[in-house]
Amino acid sequence: MWLERVGEQHANDEMIVERLALALDLVEARYDPVGVLEAAIDPTRPIEERKTALARLRIDPGSHIRIIATGPDGRPGTAPSTAVPTRHGMLRATLGRAATEPPSTPAGLGTWVRADHAPESWDAAMIALELAEPTRPVVDASDLGTLLMLAQAHDPQAPHEDIRGLMRLDTRSAQVLRALVETDSIRSAAAELGMHHSTLQARHEALTRDLGYDPRTTTGRIRYGAAEFLRRLTDERVVADESGHPGDGQG
């Protein structure tokens, strides 16, 4: 692009150049939306740099958006989208607005935020994606409530001992523990598991010793629920590497 003035400098020259620069940025964004969206969701970038990226995507910083996280091959619709390296591996970030259709493939829907707070939505979207499962392939981070705050405070590389305790359980012990937490009595849990109640009572006592808390008390149920939720966000290799052999895996 070349501009040349003939004659005296005009008062509007600076404005014309500024608007031309903005127009060129918008055109470039159409051909290179990938790097632009990645900049908009990067929490390490200064907010002014993120606002510039949003302008190139023709998004007002005050408008409400959400970021959608999918596997690297997933791409919901025709919205701006980019593959992003994360601690979870390569993921795809897609810009979601009110008219954006949620994907049908496994996806995490970030919280609705001001566009200039897009990194917050991206963080929530990645957490939601980790919680997706075959029976619930699309998870909306907005549905997590205060659990989202719990997940954001969790370090998956240094899990709390409550989480490690659950990750060390074999599949049957995990089933027994879940029944003890979710049923009204030892007898009810025994009936559900097909065990004699005295046998289950002994398992209950053993689990209480191993976990360091009684899973049938009010506090114990809360500790179990929080640890089980965060277990799904923790790499099983962390515990496997410490023990020297792979964990049983609970799914």
PDB file of C-alpha atoms in Angstrom:
ATOM      1  CA  MET A   1       0.000   0.000   0.000  1.00  0.00           C
ATOM      2  CA  TRP A   2       1.380   3.373  -1.020  1.00  0.00           C
ATOM      3  CA  LEU A   3      -0.083   6.787  -0.168  1.00  0.00           C
ATOM      4  CA  GLU A   4       1.191  10.008  -1.632  1.00  0.00           C
ATOM      5  CA  ARG A   5      -0.081  13.538  -1.084  1.00  0.00           C
ATOM      6  CA  VAL A   6       0.025  16.145  -3.816  1.00  0.00           C
ATOM      7  CA  GLY A   7       0.121  19.663  -2.456  1.00  0.00           C
ATOM      8  CA  GLU A   8       0.028  20.979   1.099  1.00  0.00           C
ATOM      9  CA  GLN A   9      -0.483  18.720   4.127  1.00  0.00           C
ATOM     10  CA  HIS A  10      -4.136  18.481   5.141  1.00  0.00           C
ATOM     11  CA  ALA A  11      -5.570  18.391   8.674  1.00  0.00           C
ATOM     12  CA  ASN A  12      -7.236  15.032   7.957  1.00  0.00           C
ATOM     13  CA  ASP A  13      -4.079  13.287   6.748  1.00  0.00           C
ATOM     14  CA  GLU A  14      -3.277  11.731  10.135  1.00  0.00           C
ATOM     15  CA  MET A  15      -6.836  10.443  10.544  1.00  0.00           C
ATOM     16  CA  ILE A  16      -6.778   8.939   7.039  1.00  0.00           C
ATOM     17  CA  VAL A  17      -3.523   7.098   7.744  1.00  0.00           C
ATOM     18  CA  GLU A  18      -4.830   5.828  11.098  1.00  0.00           C
ATOM     19  CA  ARG A  19      -8.047   4.506   9.552  1.00  0.00           C
ATOM     20  CA  LEU A  20      -6.125   2.911   6.710  1.00  0.00           C
ATOM     21  CA  ALA A  21      -3.895   1.099   9.223  1.00  0.00           C
ATOM     22  CA  LEU A  22      -6.975  -0.197  11.054  1.00  0.00           C
ATOM     23  CA  ALA A  23      -8.531  -1.341   7.775  1.00  0.00           C
ATOM     24  CA  LEU A  24      -5.355  -3.220   6.863  1.00  0.00           C
ATOM     25  CA  ASP A  25      -5.367  -4.923  10.286  1.00  0.00           C
ATOM     26  CA  LEU A  26      -8.957  -6.050   9.728  1.00  0.00           C
ATOM     27  CA  VAL A  27      -8.142  -7.426   6.281  1.00  0.00           C
ATOM     28  CA  GLU A  28      -5.116  -9.249   7.677  1.00  0.00           C
ATOM     29  CA  ALA A  29      -7.246 -10.765  10.440  1.00  0.00           C
ATOM     30  CA  ARG A  30      -9.469 -12.343   7.789  1.00  0.00           C
ATOM     31  CA  TYR A  31      -6.471 -14.148   6.362  1.00  0.00           C
ATOM     32  CA  ASP A  32      -4.662 -14.806   9.642  1.00  0.00           C
ATOM     33  CA  PRO A  33      -7.329 -15.252  12.352  1.00  0.00           C
ATOM     34  CA  VAL A  34      -5.349 -18.066  13.939  1.00  0.00           C
ATOM     35  CA  GLY A  35      -2.559 -16.020  15.483  1.00  0.00           C
ATOM     36  CA  VAL A  36      -4.990 -13.246  16.345  1.00  0.00           C
ATOM     37  CA  LEU A  37      -7.336 -15.468  18.379  1.00  0.00           C
ATOM     38  CA  GLU A  38      -4.401 -17.105  20.139  1.00  0.00           C
ATOM     39  CA  ALA A  39      -3.227 -13.647  21.209  1.00  0.00           C
ATOM     40  CA  ALA A  40      -6.722 -12.736  22.432  1.00  0.00           C
ATOM     41  CA  ILE A  41      -6.892 -15.740  24.812  1.00  0.00           C
ATOM     42  CA  ASP A  42      -3.281 -15.633  26.006  1.00  0.00           C
ATOM     43  CA  PRO A  43      -3.214 -14.578  29.694  1.00  0.00           C
ATOM     44  CA  THR A  44       0.471 -13.629  29.434  1.00  0.00           C
ATOM     45  CA  ARG A  45      -0.237 -10.904  26.870  1.00  0.00           C
ATOM     46  CA  PRO A  46      -0.860  -7.329  28.091  1.00  0.00           C
ATOM     47  CA  ILE A  47      -4.536  -6.388  27.981  1.00  0.00           C
ATOM     48  CA  GLU A  48      -3.872  -3.705  25.358  1.00  0.00           C
ATOM     49  CA  GLU A  49      -2.338  -6.335  23.087  1.00  0.00           C
ATOM     50  CA  ARG A  50      -5.375  -8.558  23.604  1.00  0.00           C
ATOM     51  CA  LYS A  51      -7.668  -5.631  22.783  1.00  0.00           C
ATOM     52  CA  THR A  52      -5.734  -5.061  19.563  1.00  0.00           C
ATOM     53  CA  ALA A  53      -6.238  -8.716  18.662  1.00  0.00           C
ATOM     54  CA  LEU A  54      -9.967  -8.372  19.358  1.00  0.00           C
ATOM     55  CA  ALA A  55     -10.133  -5.302  17.135  1.00  0.00           C
ATOM     56  CA  ARG A  56      -8.561  -7.296  14.331  1.00  0.00           C
ATOM     57  CA  LEU A  57     -11.306  -9.872  14.827  1.00  0.00           C
ATOM     58  CA  ARG A  58     -13.865  -7.048  14.777  1.00  0.00           C
ATOM     59  CA  ILE A  59     -14.955  -7.766  18.337  1.00  0.00           C
ATOM     60  CA  ASP A  60     -15.744  -5.011  20.822  1.00  0.00           C
ATOM     61  CA  PRO A  61     -13.750  -5.581  24.056  1.00  0.00           C
ATOM     62  CA  GLY A  62     -16.925  -4.997  26.070  1.00  0.00           C
ATOM     63  CA  SER A  63     -19.033  -7.535  24.189  1.00  0.00           C
ATOM     64  CA  HIS A  64     -19.819 -10.910  25.756  1.00  0.00           C
ATOM     65  CA  ILE A  65     -18.150 -14.002  24.330  1.00  0.00           C
ATOM     66  CA  ARG A  66     -17.168 -17.472  25.407  1.00  0.00           C
ATOM     67  CA  ILE A  67     -14.287 -19.664  24.283  1.00  0.00           C
ATOM     68  CA  ILE A  68     -14.988 -23.276  23.328  1.00  0.00           C
ATOM     69  CA  ALA A  69     -12.348 -25.960  23.874  1.00  0.00           C
ATOM     70  CA  THR A  70     -12.275 -29.113  21.759  1.00  0.00           C
ATOM     71  CA  GLY A  71      -9.716 -31.638  20.611  1.00  0.00           C
ATOM     72  CA  PRO A  72      -7.341 -30.334  17.929  1.00  0.00           C
ATOM     73  CA  ASP A  73      -9.455 -31.869  15.142  1.00  0.00           C
ATOM     74  CA  GLY A  74     -12.768 -30.462  16.361  1.00  0.00           C
ATOM     75  CA  ARG A  75     -14.049 -27.205  14.947  1.00  0.00           C
ATOM     76  CA  PRO A  76     -17.580 -26.029  15.790  1.00  0.00           C
ATOM     77  CA  GLY A  77     -19.014 -24.127  12.820  1.00  0.00           C
ATOM     78  CA  THR A  78     -17.193 -21.350  10.968  1.00  0.00           C
ATOM     79  CA  ALA A  79     -16.285 -19.151  13.954  1.00  0.00           C
ATOM     80  CA  PRO A  80     -12.652 -18.011  14.375  1.00  0.00           C
ATOM     81  CA  SER A  81     -10.675 -20.993  15.623  1.00  0.00           C
ATOM     82  CA  THR A  82      -7.070 -21.916  16.321  1.00  0.00           C
ATOM     83  CA  ALA A  83      -5.027 -24.851  17.629  1.00  0.00           C
ATOM     84  CA  VAL A  84      -3.262 -23.959  20.877  1.00  0.00           C
ATOM     85  CA  PRO A  85      -0.514 -25.858  22.742  1.00  0.00           C
ATOM     86  CA  THR A  86      -1.534 -26.352  26.395  1.00  0.00           C
ATOM     87  CA  ARG A  87      -0.451 -28.457  29.370  1.00  0.00           C
ATOM     88  CA  HIS A  88      -3.182 -30.882  28.230  1.00  0.00           C
ATOM     89  CA  GLY A  89      -1.599 -31.176  24.768  1.00  0.00           C
ATOM     90  CA  MET A  90      -2.843 -29.523  21.590  1.00  0.00           C
ATOM     91  CA  LEU A  91      -6.399 -28.229  21.888  1.00  0.00           C
ATOM     92  CA  ARG A  92      -8.580 -26.132  19.630  1.00  0.00           C
ATOM     93  CA  ALA A  93      -9.969 -22.811  20.835  1.00  0.00           C
ATOM     94  CA  THR A  94     -13.039 -21.461  19.053  1.00  0.00           C
ATOM     95  CA  LEU A  95     -14.640 -18.083  19.590  1.00  0.00           C
ATOM     96  CA  GLY A  96     -18.254 -18.439  20.680  1.00  0.00           C
ATOM     97  CA  ARG A  97     -20.933 -15.765  20.557  1.00  0.00           C
ATOM     98  CA  ALA A  98     -24.673 -15.790  21.176  1.00  0.00           C
ATOM     99  CA  ALA A  99     -25.444 -17.262  17.751  1.00  0.00           C
ATOM    100  CA  THR A 100     -22.685 -19.907  17.887  1.00  0.00           C
ATOM    101  CA  GLU A 101     -24.088 -23.446  17.932  1.00  0.00           C
ATOM    102  CA  PRO A 102     -22.523 -25.660  20.631  1.00  0.00           C
ATOM    103  CA  PRO A 103     -20.550 -28.563  19.136  1.00  0.00           C
ATOM    104  CA  SER A 104     -21.795 -32.133  19.298  1.00  0.00           C
ATOM    105  CA  THR A 105     -18.293 -33.571  19.728  1.00  0.00           C
ATOM    106  CA  PRO A 106     -16.540 -33.601  23.131  1.00  0.00           C
ATOM    107  CA  ALA A 107     -16.179 -29.966  24.114  1.00  0.00           C
ATOM    108  CA  GLY A 108     -15.805 -27.629  27.044  1.00  0.00           C
ATOM    109  CA  LEU A 109     -17.813 -24.417  26.954  1.00  0.00           C
ATOM    110  CA  GLY A 110     -16.087 -21.554  28.738  1.00  0.00           C
ATOM    111  CA  THR A 111     -17.888 -19.043  30.914  1.00  0.00           C
ATOM    112  CA  TRP A 112     -19.442 -15.963  29.320  1.00  0.00           C
ATOM    113  CA  VAL A 113     -17.094 -13.019  29.861  1.00  0.00           C
ATOM    114  CA  ARG A 114     -16.245  -9.615  28.436  1.00  0.00           C
ATOM    115  CA  ALA A 115     -14.177 -10.188  25.326  1.00  0.00           C
ATOM    116  CA  ASP A 116     -11.123  -8.547  26.902  1.00  0.00           C
ATOM    117  CA  HIS A 117     -11.306 -11.227  29.633  1.00  0.00           C
ATOM    118  CA  ALA A 118     -11.187 -14.063  27.078  1.00  0.00           C
ATOM    119  CA  PRO A 119      -8.291 -15.880  28.849  1.00  0.00           C
ATOM    120  CA  GLU A 120     -10.620 -16.520  31.822  1.00  0.00           C
ATOM    121  CA  SER A 121     -13.163 -18.185  29.539  1.00  0.00           C
ATOM    122  CA  TRP A 122     -10.438 -20.236  27.849  1.00  0.00           C
ATOM    123  CA  ASP A 123      -9.180 -21.506  31.216  1.00  0.00           C
ATOM    124  CA  ALA A 124     -12.720 -22.500  32.209  1.00  0.00           C
ATOM    125  CA  ALA A 125     -13.290 -24.155  28.821  1.00  0.00           C
ATOM    126  CA  MET A 126     -10.210 -26.368  29.226  1.00  0.00           C
ATOM    127  CA  ILE A 127     -11.396 -27.484  32.665  1.00  0.00           C
ATOM    128  CA  ALA A 128     -14.862 -28.246  31.302  1.00  0.00           C
ATOM    129  CA  LEU A 129     -13.372 -30.274  28.429  1.00  0.00           C
ATOM    130  CA  GLU A 130     -11.465 -32.463  30.902  1.00  0.00           C
ATOM    131  CA  LEU A 131     -14.760 -33.286  32.602  1.00  0.00           C
ATOM    132  CA  ALA A 132     -16.439 -34.391  29.362  1.00  0.00           C
ATOM    133  CA  GLU A 133     -17.273 -38.098  29.149  1.00  0.00           C
ATOM    134  CA  PRO A 134     -19.203 -40.357  26.758  1.00  0.00           C
ATOM    135  CA  THR A 135     -22.476 -39.846  28.630  1.00  0.00           C
ATOM    136  CA  ARG A 136     -21.924 -36.087  28.783  1.00  0.00           C
ATOM    137  CA  PRO A 137     -19.720 -35.051  25.835  1.00  0.00           C
ATOM    138  CA  VAL A 138     -20.320 -31.303  26.159  1.00  0.00           C
ATOM    139  CA  VAL A 139     -19.738 -29.651  29.539  1.00  0.00           C
ATOM    140  CA  ASP A 140     -20.613 -26.017  30.230  1.00  0.00           C
ATOM    141  CA  ALA A 141     -18.255 -24.431  32.757  1.00  0.00           C
ATOM    142  CA  SER A 142     -21.102 -22.151  33.856  1.00  0.00           C
ATOM    143  CA  ASP A 143     -22.848 -25.227  35.295  1.00  0.00           C
ATOM    144  CA  LEU A 144     -19.939 -25.984  37.633  1.00  0.00           C
ATOM    145  CA  GLY A 145     -20.630 -23.099  40.030  1.00  0.00           C
ATOM    146  CA  THR A 146     -18.113 -22.965  42.880  1.00  0.00           C
ATOM    147  CA  LEU A 147     -16.567 -26.223  41.646  1.00  0.00           C
ATOM    148  CA  LEU A 148     -14.939 -24.146  38.911  1.00  0.00           C
ATOM    149  CA  MET A 149     -13.101 -22.118  41.564  1.00  0.00           C
ATOM    150  CA  LEU A 150     -12.014 -25.373  43.210  1.00  0.00           C
ATOM    151  CA  ALA A 151     -10.699 -26.694  39.892  1.00  0.00           C
ATOM    152  CA  GLN A 152      -8.817 -23.463  39.160  1.00  0.00           C
ATOM    153  CA  ALA A 153      -7.029 -23.692  42.520  1.00  0.00           C
ATOM    154  CA  HIS A 154      -6.019 -27.319  41.852  1.00  0.00           C
ATOM    155  CA  ASP A 155      -2.491 -28.192  40.731  1.00  0.00           C
ATOM    156  CA  PRO A 156      -2.794 -31.441  38.713  1.00  0.00           C
ATOM    157  CA  GLN A 157       0.948 -32.028  39.033  1.00  0.00           C
ATOM    158  CA  ALA A 158       0.857 -31.813  42.842  1.00  0.00           C
ATOM    159  CA  PRO A 159      -2.506 -33.258  43.910  1.00  0.00           C
ATOM    160  CA  HIS A 160      -3.669 -33.185  47.530  1.00  0.00           C
ATOM    161  CA  GLU A 161      -3.314 -36.391  49.524  1.00  0.00           C
ATOM    162  CA  ASP A 162      -7.112 -36.861  49.459  1.00  0.00           C
ATOM    163  CA  ILE A 163      -6.874 -37.104  45.663  1.00  0.00           C
ATOM    164  CA  ARG A 164      -3.838 -39.376  45.769  1.00  0.00           C
ATOM    165  CA  GLY A 165      -5.716 -41.675  48.136  1.00  0.00           C
ATOM    166  CA  LEU A 166      -8.529 -42.138  45.614  1.00  0.00           C
ATOM    167  CA  MET A 167      -6.095 -42.635  42.740  1.00  0.00           C
ATOM    168  CA  ARG A 168      -4.407 -45.494  44.587  1.00  0.00           C
ATOM    169  CA  LEU A 169      -7.661 -47.458  44.937  1.00  0.00           C
ATOM    170  CA  ASP A 170      -8.397 -50.396  42.671  1.00  0.00           C
ATOM    171  CA  THR A 171     -11.676 -50.421  40.762  1.00  0.00           C
ATOM    172  CA  ARG A 172     -13.582 -52.557  43.293  1.00  0.00           C
ATOM    173  CA  SER A 173     -12.449 -50.470  46.265  1.00  0.00           C
ATOM    174  CA  ALA A 174     -13.523 -47.327  44.413  1.00  0.00           C
ATOM    175  CA  GLN A 175     -16.972 -48.868  43.849  1.00  0.00           C
ATOM    176  CA  VAL A 176     -17.258 -49.800  47.524  1.00  0.00           C
ATOM    177  CA  LEU A 177     -16.250 -46.306  48.601  1.00  0.00           C
ATOM    178  CA  ARG A 178     -18.759 -44.678  46.259  1.00  0.00           C
ATOM    179  CA  ALA A 179     -21.564 -46.868  47.618  1.00  0.00           C
ATOM    180  CA  LEU A 180     -20.605 -46.044  51.209  1.00  0.00           C
ATOM    181  CA  VAL A 181     -20.785 -42.337  50.426  1.00  0.00           C
ATOM    182  CA  GLU A 182     -23.983 -42.361  48.375  1.00  0.00           C
ATOM    183  CA  THR A 183     -26.238 -44.736  50.344  1.00  0.00           C
ATOM    184  CA  ASP A 184     -28.109 -44.134  53.603  1.00  0.00           C
ATOM    185  CA  SER A 185     -26.669 -47.040  55.578  1.00  0.00           C
ATOM    186  CA  ILE A 186     -24.080 -49.802  55.580  1.00  0.00           C
ATOM    187  CA  ARG A 187     -26.861 -52.333  54.951  1.00  0.00           C
ATOM    188  CA  SER A 188     -28.118 -50.359  51.934  1.00  0.00           C
ATOM    189  CA  ALA A 189     -24.602 -50.145  50.535  1.00  0.00           C
ATOM    190  CA  ALA A 190     -24.074 -53.878  51.108  1.00  0.00           C
ATOM    191  CA  ALA A 191     -27.297 -54.702  49.260  1.00  0.00           C
ATOM    192  CA  GLU A 192     -26.281 -52.493  46.344  1.00  0.00           C
ATOM    193  CA  LEU A 193     -22.844 -54.109  46.157  1.00  0.00           C
ATOM    194  CA  GLY A 194     -24.050 -57.672  46.748  1.00  0.00           C
ATOM    195  CA  MET A 195     -21.922 -58.012  49.902  1.00  0.00           C
ATOM    196  CA  HIS A 196     -22.665 -59.157  53.447  1.00  0.00           C
ATOM    197  CA  HIS A 197     -23.028 -56.127  55.701  1.00  0.00           C
ATOM    198  CA  SER A 198     -20.364 -57.359  58.137  1.00  0.00           C
ATOM    199  CA  THR A 199     -17.886 -57.754  55.278  1.00  0.00           C
ATOM    200  CA  LEU A 200     -18.686 -54.243  54.087  1.00  0.00           C
ATOM    201  CA  GLN A 201     -18.325 -52.919  57.634  1.00  0.00           C
ATOM    202  CA  ALA A 202     -14.770 -54.267  57.669  1.00  0.00           C
ATOM    203  CA  ARG A 203     -14.076 -52.655  54.269  1.00  0.00           C
ATOM    204  CA  HIS A 204     -15.492 -49.379  55.594  1.00  0.00           C
ATOM    205  CA  GLU A 205     -13.122 -49.441  58.563  1.00  0.00           C
ATOM    206  CA  ALA A 206     -10.155 -50.254  56.305  1.00  0.00           C
ATOM    207  CA  LEU A 207     -11.015 -47.428  53.900  1.00  0.00           C
ATOM    208  CA  THR A 208     -11.356 -45.002  56.802  1.00  0.00           C
ATOM    209  CA  ARG A 209      -7.821 -45.899  57.924  1.00  0.00           C
ATOM    210  CA  ASP A 210      -6.389 -45.686  54.398  1.00  0.00           C
ATOM    211  CA  LEU A 211      -8.059 -42.390  53.490  1.00  0.00           C
ATOM    212  CA  GLY A 212      -7.551 -40.697  56.843  1.00  0.00           C
ATOM    213  CA  TYR A 213     -11.224 -39.790  57.229  1.00  0.00           C
ATOM    214  CA  ASP A 214     -14.594 -41.501  57.583  1.00  0.00           C
ATOM    215  CA  PRO A 215     -16.371 -41.207  54.214  1.00  0.00           C
ATOM    216  CA  ARG A 216     -19.789 -41.653  55.833  1.00  0.00           C
ATOM    217  CA  THR A 217     -19.650 -38.511  57.982  1.00  0.00           C
ATOM    218  CA  THR A 218     -20.854 -35.164  56.623  1.00  0.00           C
ATOM    219  CA  THR A 219     -17.312 -33.801  56.407  1.00  0.00           C
ATOM    220  CA  GLY A 220     -16.054 -37.080  54.960  1.00  0.00           C
ATOM    221  CA  ARG A 221     -18.649 -36.991  52.191  1.00  0.00           C
ATOM    222  CA  ILE A 222     -17.613 -33.445  51.293  1.00  0.00           C
ATOM    223  CA  ARG A 223     -13.925 -34.413  51.257  1.00  0.00           C
ATOM    224  CA  TYR A 224     -14.672 -37.415  49.078  1.00  0.00           C
ATOM    225  CA  GLY A 225     -16.815 -35.380  46.669  1.00  0.00           C
ATOM    226  CA  ALA A 226     -14.169 -32.684  46.257  1.00  0.00           C
ATOM    227  CA  ALA A 227     -11.348 -35.203  45.846  1.00  0.00           C
ATOM    228  CA  GLU A 228     -13.303 -37.318  43.347  1.00  0.00           C
ATOM    229  CA  PHE A 229     -14.099 -34.213  41.289  1.00  0.00           C
ATOM    230  CA  LEU A 230     -10.443 -33.143  41.219  1.00  0.00           C
ATOM    231  CA  ARG A 231      -9.251 -36.703  40.533  1.00  0.00           C
ATOM    232  CA  ARG A 232     -10.835 -36.401  37.098  1.00  0.00           C
ATOM    233  CA  LEU A 233      -8.640 -33.352  36.468  1.00  0.00           C
ATOM    234  CA  THR A 234      -5.427 -35.061  37.584  1.00  0.00           C
ATOM    235  CA  ASP A 235      -2.995 -36.978  35.402  1.00  0.00           C
ATOM    236  CA  GLU A 236      -2.872 -40.559  36.727  1.00  0.00           C
ATOM    237  CA  ARG A 237       0.795 -40.734  35.743  1.00  0.00           C
ATOM    238  CA  VAL A 238       1.628 -38.440  38.679  1.00  0.00           C
ATOM    239  CA  VAL A 239       0.769 -41.175  41.195  1.00  0.00           C
ATOM    240  CA  ALA A 240       1.966 -43.982  38.900  1.00  0.00           C
ATOM    241  CA  ASP A 241       5.420 -42.396  38.594  1.00  0.00           C
ATOM    242  CA  GLU A 242       5.709 -42.130  42.377  1.00  0.00           C
ATOM    243  CA  SER A 243       4.686 -45.747  42.998  1.00  0.00           C
ATOM    244  CA  GLY A 244       6.797 -47.138  40.183  1.00  0.00           C
ATOM    245  CA  HIS A 245       3.888 -48.914  38.497  1.00  0.00           C
ATOM    246  CA  PRO A 246       0.758 -47.816  36.627  1.00  0.00           C
ATOM    247  CA  GLY A 247      -2.367 -47.057  38.659  1.00  0.00           C
ATOM    248  CA  ASP A 248      -5.465 -49.192  38.330  1.00  0.00           C
ATOM    249  CA  GLY A 249      -7.415 -46.370  36.739  1.00  0.00           C
ATOM    250  CA  GLN A 250     -11.015 -45.641  37.617  1.00  0.00           C
ATOM    251  CA  GLY A 251     -12.128 -43.812  34.472  1.00  0.00           C
TER     252      GLY A 251
END
